[in-house]
XYZ file of C-alpha atoms in Angstrom:
206
model
C 80.718 93.694 98.979
C 80.964 96.923 100.929
C 82.385 100.271 99.843
C 84.033 102.343 102.582
C 85.130 105.924 101.995
C 87.536 108.372 103.577
C 88.164 111.999 102.648
C 90.766 110.963 100.089
C 90.011 107.458 98.918
C 87.408 104.755 98.384
C 88.133 101.120 99.124
C 86.083 98.202 97.836
C 86.116 95.342 100.333
C 84.961 91.749 99.947
C 83.496 90.445 103.191
C 85.016 87.018 103.798
C 84.237 86.684 107.487
C 81.467 87.615 109.877
C 82.434 91.281 110.010
C 85.141 93.749 109.142
C 86.090 97.277 110.182
C 88.499 99.672 108.517
C 90.484 102.699 109.616
C 91.859 104.388 106.498
C 95.168 106.194 106.857
C 98.623 105.697 105.387
C 98.234 102.117 106.523
C 95.087 100.003 106.422
C 94.118 98.426 109.720
C 91.975 95.311 109.420
C 89.971 93.894 112.261
C 88.749 90.446 111.268
C 85.740 89.746 113.399
C 86.741 86.311 114.618
C 85.426 87.005 118.099
C 83.402 84.234 119.643
C 79.954 84.668 121.139
C 81.650 84.824 124.539
C 83.140 88.182 123.588
C 86.740 87.298 122.848
C 88.808 90.148 121.393
C 88.791 90.309 117.610
C 92.074 89.707 115.826
C 93.782 92.708 114.253
C 96.339 92.979 111.478
C 97.913 95.776 109.488
C 98.226 95.893 105.703
C 100.976 98.183 104.408
C 100.123 97.879 100.734
C 96.688 97.875 99.137
C 96.142 96.780 95.530
C 93.442 98.805 93.790
C 91.938 97.673 90.480
C 91.155 100.378 87.953
C 87.756 99.894 86.298
C 87.319 99.214 82.615
C 89.525 96.139 82.148
C 88.483 92.686 80.918
C 89.568 89.546 82.753
C 90.030 86.126 81.162
C 90.860 82.620 82.379
C 92.807 80.006 80.435
C 92.784 76.378 81.541
C 95.414 74.077 80.062
C 96.925 70.636 80.512
C 100.649 69.871 80.410
C 102.188 66.401 80.478
C 105.553 64.936 81.480
C 106.881 65.424 77.942
C 106.201 69.164 78.096
C 103.333 69.043 75.624
C 100.547 71.547 76.339
C 96.895 71.575 75.264
C 94.669 74.588 75.831
C 91.370 73.321 77.272
C 89.395 76.555 77.013
C 89.501 80.345 77.256
C 86.813 82.074 79.321
C 85.947 85.760 79.159
C 84.560 87.337 82.329
C 81.409 89.340 81.652
C 81.928 91.605 84.671
C 84.979 93.842 84.527
C 88.274 92.858 86.146
C 88.205 93.261 89.902
C 85.053 91.208 90.409
C 86.126 87.921 91.983
C 86.263 85.102 89.428
C 83.963 83.048 91.650
C 81.286 85.740 91.369
C 81.697 86.774 87.734
C 79.616 85.311 84.928
C 81.758 84.004 82.080
C 81.440 83.107 78.413
C 83.265 80.427 76.456
C 84.456 81.100 73.827
C 85.294 84.796 74.407
C 82.964 87.165 72.590
C 84.835 90.491 72.467
C 88.529 89.564 72.315
C 90.477 89.806 69.010
C 91.889 86.549 67.683
C 95.454 87.878 67.776
C 95.088 88.542 71.512
C 93.722 85.045 72.079
C 96.682 83.634 70.156
C 99.046 85.610 72.404
C 97.285 84.202 75.476
C 97.638 80.665 74.153
C 101.336 81.271 73.513
C 102.004 82.692 76.980
C 100.001 79.962 78.715
C 102.029 77.309 76.901
C 105.330 79.005 77.762
C 104.373 79.431 81.426
C 103.253 75.789 81.762
C 106.532 74.571 80.289
C 108.649 76.943 82.373
C 106.938 75.775 85.567
C 107.275 72.127 84.489
C 103.585 71.584 85.167
C 102.290 68.026 85.029
C 98.516 68.257 85.105
C 96.311 71.348 85.079
C 97.283 74.996 85.047
C 95.047 78.060 85.186
C 96.366 81.414 83.978
C 94.413 84.623 84.558
C 94.833 87.554 82.186
C 93.644 91.141 82.077
C 93.188 93.313 78.988
C 93.097 97.081 79.307
C 93.504 99.594 76.502
C 94.586 96.851 74.123
C 97.435 95.749 76.437
C 97.553 92.189 77.773
C 98.626 91.568 81.380
C 99.175 88.343 83.299
C 97.453 88.457 86.690
C 98.573 85.091 88.034
C 99.341 81.498 87.105
C 98.107 78.627 89.278
C 99.540 75.142 88.584
C 96.432 73.383 89.847
C 92.786 72.775 89.056
C 90.715 75.969 89.123
C 87.030 76.433 89.890
C 86.628 77.007 86.144
C 87.459 73.388 85.263
C 83.922 71.923 85.711
C 82.440 74.616 83.456
C 85.144 74.250 80.808
C 84.705 70.460 80.829
C 80.970 70.783 80.220
C 81.425 73.421 77.531
C 84.049 71.513 75.531
C 82.706 68.010 76.182
C 85.883 66.530 77.701
C 86.528 65.212 81.249
C 89.315 67.687 81.961
C 89.790 66.721 85.625
C 89.998 63.022 84.717
C 92.584 63.816 82.049
C 94.614 65.735 84.620
C 94.564 62.778 87.026
C 95.758 60.414 84.305
C 98.493 62.828 83.226
C 99.699 63.147 86.826
C 99.821 59.339 86.903
C 102.150 59.263 83.883
C 99.900 59.343 80.843
C 100.627 61.774 78.012
C 98.305 64.021 76.044
C 99.026 61.942 72.939
C 97.990 58.758 74.735
C 94.747 60.498 75.764
C 94.229 61.734 72.181
C 93.858 65.280 73.521
C 96.522 67.248 71.684
C 94.433 70.089 70.213
C 92.235 72.751 71.770
C 88.680 71.376 71.542
C 85.992 73.083 69.541
C 83.129 74.455 71.600
C 79.486 75.225 71.029
C 78.748 78.725 69.662
C 78.316 80.010 73.199
C 78.313 78.666 76.752
C 77.692 80.871 79.785
C 78.594 80.241 83.421
C 76.177 81.968 85.808
C 77.435 81.588 89.417
C 74.301 83.078 91.008
C 72.185 80.149 89.868
C 74.989 77.618 89.302
C 73.694 76.939 85.802
C 75.533 76.564 82.515
C 73.474 77.905 79.612
C 74.242 76.299 76.269
C 72.802 77.012 72.843
C 70.737 73.813 72.865
C 69.691 73.564 76.482
C 70.481 74.082 80.142
C 72.916 71.923 82.081
C 73.017 72.128 85.865
C 76.543 72.275 87.300
């Protein structure tokens, strides 16, 4: 990541291409360096609104399964170790959460279930939350498999992706005998830098 500053603001930018340049004003001008080695002109676009994350918040992921009958099972809740704003693909995570009150976790389970039913999800759903100052916010809901699924599956000992495939083919959570949130080991950690899951009784390579 690169931090670029102007006289009035600081912008944290994730580099997702070969290069990027910024001109900070009332609008943000992005030049995505897609130029070829032959010197083609780089593409330019203008962003009118910029979302800025305030530091000090905690981000969490909830993975759940929902079947054709509208039944929902929470697969796992992951707490990001880095503060909200660090991309979920770069943040280390713990399962179960270590610093979140049980009443907040219960609220997250309730909202995840309600969202999955409202969206009529059949299969996996990932809901991202943010906690700041004791307040719970929903960042986004994705009715699909998330990058967190392989880690959650290893931590809880269930083939979550396989369950999702069977549910999308017409099976129900009752038929799969997966109707309750699974118990997990005392602590599992996802460490993206080394692609390793650390468990209390050993190390499993993802």
